[in-house]
Short mmCIF file of C-alpha atoms and ligand atoms in Angstrom, two decimals:
data_model
loop_
_atom_site.label_atom_id
_atom_site.label_comp_id
_atom_site.label_asym_id
_atom_site.label_seq_id
_atom_site.Cartn_x
_atom_site.Cartn_y
_atom_site.Cartn_z
CA SER A 1 61.04 32.63 27.75
CA ALA A 2 61.36 35.34 25.14
CA SER A 3 64.64 35.86 23.41
CA THR A 4 65.98 39.37 23.21
CA SER A 5 66.97 38.94 19.62
CA LEU A 6 63.62 38.48 17.94
CA PRO A 7 63.93 39.69 14.39
CA THR A 8 62.19 42.34 12.31
CA LEU A 9 59.66 45.09 12.49
CA CYS A 10 58.01 44.40 15.81
CA THR A 11 61.26 44.78 17.60
CA ILE A 12 63.19 47.00 15.31
CA ARG A 13 64.80 49.69 17.35
CA ARG A 14 62.84 48.78 20.41
CA LEU A 15 65.50 46.48 21.70
CA LEU A 16 67.78 49.48 21.63
CA LEU A 17 65.22 51.55 23.44
CA LEU A 18 64.51 49.09 26.16
CA LEU A 19 66.71 50.16 29.06
CA GLY A 20 66.06 51.04 32.64
CA VAL A 21 62.38 50.30 32.95
CA THR A 22 60.84 51.14 36.28
CA VAL A 23 58.12 49.04 37.80
CA LEU A 24 55.15 50.06 39.91
CA LEU A 25 51.74 48.56 40.45
CA ALA A 26 48.88 49.85 38.36
CA GLY A 27 46.16 49.56 40.90
CA THR A 28 47.22 52.69 42.77
CA ALA A 29 46.54 54.88 39.80
CA ALA A 30 43.57 53.38 38.01
CA GLY A 31 40.80 54.84 40.12
CA THR A 32 41.90 58.45 40.00
CA TRP A 33 42.16 59.21 36.38
CA LEU A 34 39.85 61.82 35.09
CA LEU A 35 37.75 60.82 32.12
CA VAL A 36 37.97 63.58 29.61
CA LYS A 37 36.49 62.46 26.35
CA HIS A 38 33.85 64.36 24.54
CA LEU A 39 32.78 65.07 21.04
CA LYS A 40 33.89 68.44 19.86
CA GLU A 41 31.67 71.28 18.73
CA PRO A 42 30.66 71.02 15.10
CA ARG A 43 33.27 72.24 12.65
CA PRO A 44 31.44 72.81 9.40
CA ASP A 45 33.36 72.55 6.15
CA GLN A 46 36.31 70.81 7.66
CA GLY A 47 36.78 67.59 5.76
CA PHE A 48 39.69 65.89 7.42
CA PRO A 49 41.60 68.51 9.31
CA PRO A 50 45.32 68.03 8.85
CA GLN A 51 47.01 67.20 12.09
CA GLN A 52 49.30 69.66 13.62
CA GLU A 53 52.87 69.60 12.43
CA PRO A 54 55.25 68.53 15.17
CA ASP A 55 55.96 71.49 17.38
CA ALA A 56 59.06 70.99 19.42
CA THR A 57 58.77 74.35 21.11
CA ALA A 58 55.79 73.62 23.34
CA VAL A 59 56.64 73.35 27.00
CA CYS A 60 56.20 70.20 29.09
CA GLY A 61 53.04 70.31 31.11
CA GLU A 62 51.56 73.04 28.96
CA ASP A 63 47.80 73.00 29.13
CA GLU A 64 46.20 71.87 25.92
CA GLU A 65 42.88 70.58 27.10
CA GLY A 66 41.24 72.40 24.20
CA GLU A 67 43.21 70.60 21.58
CA PRO A 68 42.01 67.19 20.48
CA VAL A 69 44.50 64.38 20.07
CA VAL A 70 42.21 62.95 17.37
CA ARG A 71 39.71 65.18 15.59
CA GLY A 72 35.88 65.03 15.25
CA ALA A 73 32.77 65.78 13.15
CA PRO A 74 29.40 67.55 13.16
CA MET A 75 27.08 64.66 12.21
CA SER A 76 26.75 61.53 14.23
CA PHE A 77 24.93 58.34 13.46
CA ARG A 78 23.77 55.31 15.34
CA ILE A 79 21.82 52.16 14.64
CA ASN A 80 18.95 51.24 16.88
CA THR A 81 19.83 47.68 17.82
CA ALA A 82 16.20 46.73 18.43
CA ASN A 83 15.03 47.43 14.86
CA SER A 84 18.21 48.17 12.87
CA LEU A 85 16.99 51.63 11.97
CA LEU A 86 19.63 54.18 11.16
CA GLU A 87 19.41 57.38 13.17
CA ALA A 88 21.27 60.64 12.69
CA ARG A 89 22.02 63.64 14.84
CA VAL A 90 22.48 66.88 13.00
CA ASP A 91 24.83 69.55 14.29
CA ALA A 92 23.75 70.68 17.68
CA ARG A 93 20.05 69.91 17.16
CA PRO A 94 18.41 67.85 19.84
CA GLY A 95 17.14 64.33 19.27
CA TRP A 96 17.80 61.67 16.68
CA PHE A 97 16.43 61.78 13.14
CA LEU A 98 15.42 58.77 11.09
CA VAL A 99 16.91 58.55 7.62
CA CYS A 100 14.66 58.57 4.54
CA HIS A 101 15.41 55.90 1.97
CA GLU A 102 15.23 58.33 -0.98
CA ARG A 103 18.53 58.54 -2.82
CA TRP A 104 20.09 56.05 -0.42
CA THR A 105 22.88 54.03 -2.02
CA LEU A 106 24.82 50.90 -1.09
CA SER A 107 27.97 52.93 -0.81
CA LEU A 108 26.31 55.15 1.78
CA GLY A 109 25.73 52.02 3.85
CA THR A 110 29.41 51.20 3.64
CA GLN A 111 30.36 54.74 4.61
CA LEU A 112 27.98 54.66 7.54
CA CYS A 113 29.19 51.31 8.84
CA ARG A 114 32.74 52.61 8.60
CA GLN A 115 31.77 55.74 10.42
CA LEU A 116 30.41 53.50 13.17
CA GLY A 117 33.66 51.56 13.32
CA SER A 118 32.66 48.40 11.46
CA LEU A 119 34.58 47.08 8.56
CA ARG A 120 31.52 45.97 6.58
CA VAL A 121 27.80 46.23 5.91
CA THR A 122 25.99 43.00 6.63
CA HIS A 123 22.47 44.06 5.70
CA GLN A 124 20.66 47.14 4.43
CA LYS A 125 17.18 47.92 3.16
CA GLY A 126 14.36 50.42 3.06
CA ALA A 127 11.96 49.67 5.91
CA ASN A 128 8.32 50.71 5.69
CA LEU A 129 7.61 53.59 7.96
CA THR A 130 4.19 52.15 8.60
CA ASP A 131 5.82 49.11 10.22
CA VAL A 132 7.66 51.29 12.67
CA LYS A 133 6.23 53.14 15.61
CA VAL A 134 7.26 56.77 15.33
CA ASN A 135 5.81 59.68 17.25
CA GLN A 136 4.29 62.82 15.76
CA THR A 137 7.34 64.94 16.33
CA GLN A 138 9.76 62.53 14.71
CA GLU A 139 11.94 64.27 12.14
CA PHE A 140 13.91 62.82 9.27
CA VAL A 141 16.96 63.51 7.23
CA GLN A 142 17.16 62.83 3.56
CA VAL A 143 20.07 62.75 1.15
CA ARG A 144 20.19 66.01 -0.83
CA PRO A 145 19.87 65.67 -4.62
CA HIS A 146 23.25 67.05 -5.69
CA HIS A 147 25.60 66.54 -2.83
CA GLY A 148 29.36 66.31 -2.87
CA GLY A 149 29.45 62.87 -1.29
CA SER A 150 30.60 63.95 2.13
CA LEU A 151 28.68 62.27 4.94
CA GLU A 152 28.80 65.55 6.79
CA ASP A 153 26.89 67.81 4.45
CA MET A 154 24.71 65.69 2.23
CA TRP A 155 21.61 65.85 4.38
CA ARG A 156 18.52 67.95 4.56
CA VAL A 157 16.05 67.83 7.43
CA ARG A 158 12.45 66.86 6.58
CA SER A 159 9.23 66.33 8.47
CA SER A 160 8.40 63.15 6.53
CA CYS A 161 9.76 60.77 3.90
CA GLU A 162 8.03 60.85 0.51
CA SER A 163 8.82 57.22 -0.14
CA GLY A 164 7.37 56.18 3.19
CA ARG A 165 10.54 54.21 3.72
CA ILE A 166 13.47 54.66 6.03
CA VAL A 167 16.92 53.17 6.11
CA ALA A 168 17.58 49.98 8.08
CA LEU A 169 21.24 49.04 8.32
CA LYS A 170 23.30 46.31 9.92
CA CYS A 171 27.06 46.46 10.15
CA SER A 172 29.54 43.75 11.07
CA GLU A 173 29.72 43.47 14.83
CA CYS A 174 32.55 45.06 16.73
CA GLY A 175 33.76 46.58 19.93
CA LEU A 176 31.52 44.80 22.39
CA ARG A 177 32.89 42.58 25.03
CA PRO A 178 30.89 39.78 26.56
CA ASN A 179 29.20 40.56 29.84
CA ALA A 180 31.64 38.31 31.63
CA ALA A 181 34.16 39.80 31.07
CA ARG A 182 52.91 44.44 28.61
CA VAL A 183 52.41 46.34 29.80
CA VAL A 184 54.66 47.71 32.62
CA GLY A 185 52.69 48.39 35.78
CA GLY A 186 49.68 46.57 34.38
CA THR A 187 47.26 44.15 35.94
CA ASP A 188 46.15 40.67 34.95
CA VAL A 189 43.19 40.35 32.66
CA ALA A 190 40.07 38.22 33.01
CA PRO A 191 39.04 36.18 29.96
CA GLY A 192 36.83 38.03 27.50
CA ARG A 193 37.89 41.48 28.60
CA TRP A 194 39.84 42.27 25.45
CA PRO A 195 38.44 39.68 23.04
CA TRP A 196 40.07 41.33 20.01
CA GLN A 197 43.56 40.93 21.45
CA VAL A 198 45.65 38.35 19.64
CA SER A 199 49.11 37.02 20.27
CA ILE A 200 51.30 36.77 17.22
CA TYR A 201 53.89 34.05 17.35
CA HIS A 202 57.10 33.75 15.48
CA GLY A 203 58.19 30.16 15.67
CA SER A 204 57.24 28.96 19.12
CA GLN A 205 57.33 32.31 20.88
CA HIS A 206 55.09 35.25 21.43
CA HIS A 207 56.41 37.94 19.17
CA CYS A 208 53.93 40.80 19.34
CA GLY A 209 50.30 41.75 19.75
CA GLY A 210 47.53 42.38 17.27
CA SER A 211 43.80 43.10 17.13
CA VAL A 212 40.93 41.34 15.39
CA LEU A 213 39.18 43.64 12.90
CA ALA A 214 36.99 40.99 11.28
CA ARG A 215 36.87 37.21 11.15
CA ASP A 216 39.64 37.19 8.61
CA TRP A 217 41.59 40.35 9.39
CA ILE A 218 44.11 41.18 12.09
CA VAL A 219 45.72 44.56 12.44
CA THR A 220 49.18 44.76 13.94
CA GLY A 221 52.33 46.78 13.71
CA ALA A 222 54.59 43.99 12.75
CA SER A 223 55.51 41.06 10.64
CA ALA A 224 54.11 37.87 12.02
CA TRP A 225 53.42 34.28 11.31
CA LEU A 226 50.94 32.53 13.55
CA VAL A 227 47.97 34.11 15.29
CA PHE A 228 46.44 33.01 18.58
CA ALA A 229 43.05 34.42 19.44
CA GLY A 230 40.96 34.06 22.57
CA VAL A 231 43.97 33.42 24.74
CA ILE A 232 44.83 34.89 28.09
CA ALA A 233 47.63 32.60 29.29
CA HIS A 234 50.37 31.47 26.94
CA GLY A 235 50.82 28.38 29.09
CA SER A 236 47.49 27.17 27.74
CA ILE A 237 48.44 27.57 24.11
CA ARG A 238 48.52 24.53 21.88
CA GLN A 239 50.71 25.34 18.96
CA GLU A 240 48.37 23.56 16.56
CA ALA A 241 45.57 25.94 17.52
CA GLY A 242 47.44 28.84 15.93
CA LEU A 243 45.87 30.34 12.87
CA SER A 244 48.06 30.70 9.87
CA VAL A 245 48.40 33.91 8.05
CA LYS A 246 47.63 33.97 4.37
CA LYS A 247 48.96 37.39 3.62
CA ILE A 248 50.68 40.22 5.45
CA ILE A 249 50.34 43.66 4.02
CA TYR A 250 52.62 46.34 5.41
CA HIS A 251 51.85 49.94 5.00
CA PRO A 252 53.83 50.96 1.95
CA LEU A 253 55.06 54.11 3.67
CA TYR A 254 56.36 52.29 6.75
CA ASN A 255 59.69 53.79 7.71
CA ASP A 256 61.78 51.62 9.92
CA SER A 257 63.90 54.43 11.26
CA SER A 258 61.17 56.92 12.18
CA LEU A 259 58.55 54.16 12.63
CA ASP A 260 56.14 56.32 10.71
CA TYR A 261 53.17 54.31 9.34
CA ASP A 262 53.87 51.45 11.75
CA ILE A 263 50.93 49.27 10.80
CA ALA A 264 50.29 46.03 8.95
CA LEU A 265 47.23 43.95 8.14
CA MET A 266 47.18 40.19 8.25
CA LYS A 267 44.66 38.19 6.31
CA LEU A 268 44.01 34.87 8.00
CA GLN A 269 44.05 31.62 6.09
CA VAL A 270 40.82 30.54 7.79
CA PRO A 271 38.39 33.02 9.37
CA LEU A 272 38.06 33.09 13.15
CA ASN A 273 35.03 31.77 14.94
CA PHE A 274 33.76 34.53 17.14
CA SER A 275 32.94 33.62 20.74
CA ALA A 276 32.94 35.19 24.16
CA ALA A 277 36.72 35.16 23.98
CA VAL A 278 37.20 36.19 20.35
CA ARG A 279 35.60 39.27 18.81
CA ALA A 280 36.36 42.20 16.57
CA VAL A 281 37.24 45.65 17.81
CA CYS A 282 35.70 48.72 16.16
CA LEU A 283 37.81 51.14 14.21
CA PRO A 284 37.64 54.79 15.12
CA PRO A 285 35.54 57.04 12.92
CA SER A 286 37.58 59.19 10.57
CA HIS A 287 36.42 62.25 12.47
CA GLN A 288 36.25 62.05 16.19
CA ASP A 289 37.78 64.26 18.77
CA LEU A 290 39.65 62.49 21.49
CA PHE A 291 41.20 64.79 23.99
CA HIS A 292 44.21 64.89 26.21
CA GLY A 293 43.34 62.73 29.21
CA ALA A 294 40.89 60.44 27.40
CA PRO A 295 41.00 57.13 29.30
CA CYS A 296 42.22 54.45 26.93
CA TRP A 297 43.55 50.96 27.61
CA VAL A 298 46.52 49.06 26.36
CA SER A 299 46.87 45.31 26.67
CA GLY A 300 49.56 42.81 25.86
CA TRP A 301 52.02 40.15 26.92
CA GLY A 302 55.05 42.41 26.71
CA TYR A 303 57.82 42.92 29.23
CA THR A 304 56.63 43.90 32.66
CA ARG A 305 59.98 44.73 34.24
CA PRO A 306 62.98 46.71 33.14
CA ASP A 307 65.39 44.08 34.31
CA GLN A 308 63.63 41.09 32.79
CA ALA A 309 63.62 40.60 29.07
CA GLN A 310 60.68 38.28 29.24
CA VAL A 311 57.16 38.35 27.92
CA THR A 312 54.47 37.41 30.41
CA ASP A 313 52.40 34.28 30.39
CA THR A 314 49.21 36.14 31.26
CA LEU A 315 47.70 39.01 29.33
CA LYS A 316 48.04 42.34 31.13
CA GLU A 317 46.13 45.58 30.77
CA ALA A 318 46.76 49.14 31.83
CA LEU A 319 44.82 52.38 31.73
CA VAL A 320 46.84 54.89 29.73
CA PRO A 321 45.25 58.31 29.17
CA LEU A 322 45.90 60.03 25.83
CA ILE A 323 48.51 62.76 25.88
CA GLY A 324 48.22 65.78 23.60
CA THR A 325 50.49 65.47 20.59
CA LYS A 326 51.88 68.96 20.97
CA ARG A 327 52.90 68.26 24.50
CA CYS A 328 54.28 64.84 23.64
CA ASN A 329 56.33 66.32 20.84
CA SER A 330 57.78 69.08 23.00
CA SER A 331 61.49 69.37 23.68
CA CYS A 332 61.37 67.59 27.02
CA MET A 333 59.47 64.65 25.59
CA TYR A 334 59.84 63.43 22.02
CA ALA A 335 61.21 66.68 20.63
CA GLY A 336 59.54 66.57 17.24
CA GLU A 337 60.00 62.83 16.61
CA LEU A 338 56.26 62.23 16.40
CA THR A 339 54.74 62.31 12.95
CA PRO A 340 51.04 63.00 12.29
CA ARG A 341 50.54 59.21 12.21
CA MET A 342 51.51 58.89 15.87
CA LEU A 343 49.87 59.61 19.18
CA CYS A 344 50.97 59.30 22.80
CA ALA A 345 49.34 57.71 25.79
CA GLY A 346 50.52 57.08 29.31
CA TYR A 347 51.88 59.08 32.18
CA LEU A 348 54.44 61.85 32.43
CA ARG A 349 55.65 60.31 35.65
CA GLY A 350 56.26 56.99 33.87
CA GLU A 351 55.60 53.78 35.80
CA ILE A 352 52.83 52.43 33.59
CA ASP A 353 53.40 51.80 29.90
CA ALA A 354 53.44 49.39 27.00
CA CYS A 355 56.77 47.70 26.41
CA GLN A 356 58.56 45.31 24.13
CA GLY A 357 56.31 42.42 23.16
CA ASP A 358 53.24 44.66 23.36
CA SER A 359 53.91 46.25 20.01
CA GLY A 360 51.29 45.66 17.36
CA GLY A 361 48.69 45.34 20.09
CA PRO A 362 45.65 47.48 20.81
CA LEU A 363 45.16 50.85 22.41
CA VAL A 364 41.39 51.03 22.77
CA CYS A 365 39.05 53.76 23.98
CA GLN A 366 35.40 53.31 24.80
CA ASP A 367 32.91 55.29 22.76
CA GLY A 368 29.43 54.78 24.12
CA PHE A 369 29.21 51.02 24.42
CA ALA A 370 31.75 50.25 21.75
CA TRP A 371 35.50 49.87 22.11
CA ARG A 372 37.48 51.37 19.30
CA LEU A 373 41.02 50.74 18.21
CA VAL A 374 42.50 54.22 18.50
CA GLY A 375 46.14 53.18 18.47
CA VAL A 376 48.53 50.34 17.74
CA VAL A 377 51.42 49.93 20.18
CA SER A 378 54.47 51.16 18.31
CA TRP A 379 57.47 52.53 20.18
CA GLY A 380 58.75 54.71 22.97
CA GLN A 381 62.00 55.65 24.61
CA GLY A 382 62.41 52.73 26.94
CA CYS A 383 59.31 51.73 28.84
CA ALA A 384 57.54 53.60 31.61
CA GLU A 385 60.26 56.24 31.84
CA PRO A 386 59.26 59.68 33.08
CA ASN A 387 58.43 62.08 30.23
CA HIS A 388 58.56 59.25 27.69
CA PRO A 389 55.08 57.82 27.35
CA GLY A 390 54.19 55.09 24.89
CA VAL A 391 53.89 56.06 21.24
CA TYR A 392 51.12 54.51 19.17
CA THR A 393 50.23 54.44 15.52
CA SER A 394 47.14 56.63 15.11
CA VAL A 395 44.60 54.33 13.47
CA ALA A 396 42.24 57.18 12.50
CA GLN A 397 44.97 58.54 10.24
CA LEU A 398 45.32 55.26 8.38
CA LEU A 399 41.68 54.32 7.80
CA PRO A 400 41.66 54.85 4.04
CA TRP A 401 44.51 52.35 3.74
CA ILE A 402 42.80 49.85 6.06
CA TYR A 403 39.57 50.04 4.07
CA ARG A 404 41.34 49.77 0.76
CA ILE A 405 43.32 46.71 1.77
CA THR A 406 40.47 44.87 3.48
CA GLU A 407 38.16 45.35 0.53
CA THR A 408 40.81 44.37 -2.00
CA TYR A 409 42.15 41.10 -0.58
C1 LIG B 1 58.73 47.59 21.71
O1 LIG B 1 59.94 47.45 21.64
C2 LIG B 1 58.18 48.73 22.49
N1 LIG B 1 57.14 52.11 25.97
C3 LIG B 1 56.82 48.88 22.60
C4 LIG B 1 56.31 49.94 23.32
C5 LIG B 1 57.15 50.83 23.93
C6 LIG B 1 58.51 50.69 23.83
C7 LIG B 1 59.03 49.63 23.11
C8 LIG B 1 56.57 51.97 24.69
O2 LIG B 1 57.98 46.82 21.13
#
């Protein structure tokens, strides 16, 4: 029931690109894909490594296993869900360190929650070490007195905390799906599997996808008007259940010919109620290596066939491994059209891909237990064509903008 002349950003250029889509079933491929995602070796002194400039000379199929699609960092952090204690891993040292409360600041809490993919801190305090069972060999990290403010190199390792207090931190929840729980060549989705997926309507029709970042924030790649969350089948939608959008903020550098910076944030009029069907996705950390072949998932209601300009009633999903940017930008693929704000995912043989109507929607990769929004469906030459995988906005590259907007409005 979708019209082929939907206006504006979501569909800009994509209508032109949508020709000759091939269809195959996803099930044949899903089991065999190699999971290749691992955190890179520490890279000291590298703040935010600039992404590679497009290199149109690389050859198709060239091996670039060693080159991350998204880059990573030396320190990692986690929060013990049982007691909310913040734990840190330093370089290649074994084990997790507790974090002394000395010199801790509120802004460090925000930085840490962001690092973990949450938009916000919900709670932080200094917990008494005496209230916590720690073993003799437990080590700690403490904020150095005159550090430069980088989460990576502000720490010193200690055998105890002078204050006797350690950091307890809670961040807004994200990335977990409930236990229950277009894409061309995709498969139908069970409720709760992608609880951050929203359908953005224009008038009475599905227009594009989006993802829940927080109760009141949706990230998408498009202009949009009415948000439906917690939905699998459009047939079940009651128009009055749509959530109105208070404000849409486009990335100021969005370029509608190159589709560079294809991202927008929507502030909802009324915050969502989270449930088994509606939850937030985590953002990626600003430094994390994701390699060629990393198994990520795209979901959406977009076209499922080349010959049918129609969005689907039921949400579909497909496994689409990341493709190295150098390879994707090579002469036989996108020949230098990718900017550093873009990444590719899918298959060189085609067959499985995002398509029109999926744009704005999530490309998520699992990191431990949490699902992170690594990409936003953006464009591609056609859908599921050989050597033309889906192109996604690289969320990790746009985090400073996302944080700035969500804390400002
Ligand atoms: C679109 O027009 C669109 N094959 C989305 C994704 C892709 C192509 C077009 C990727 O919204």
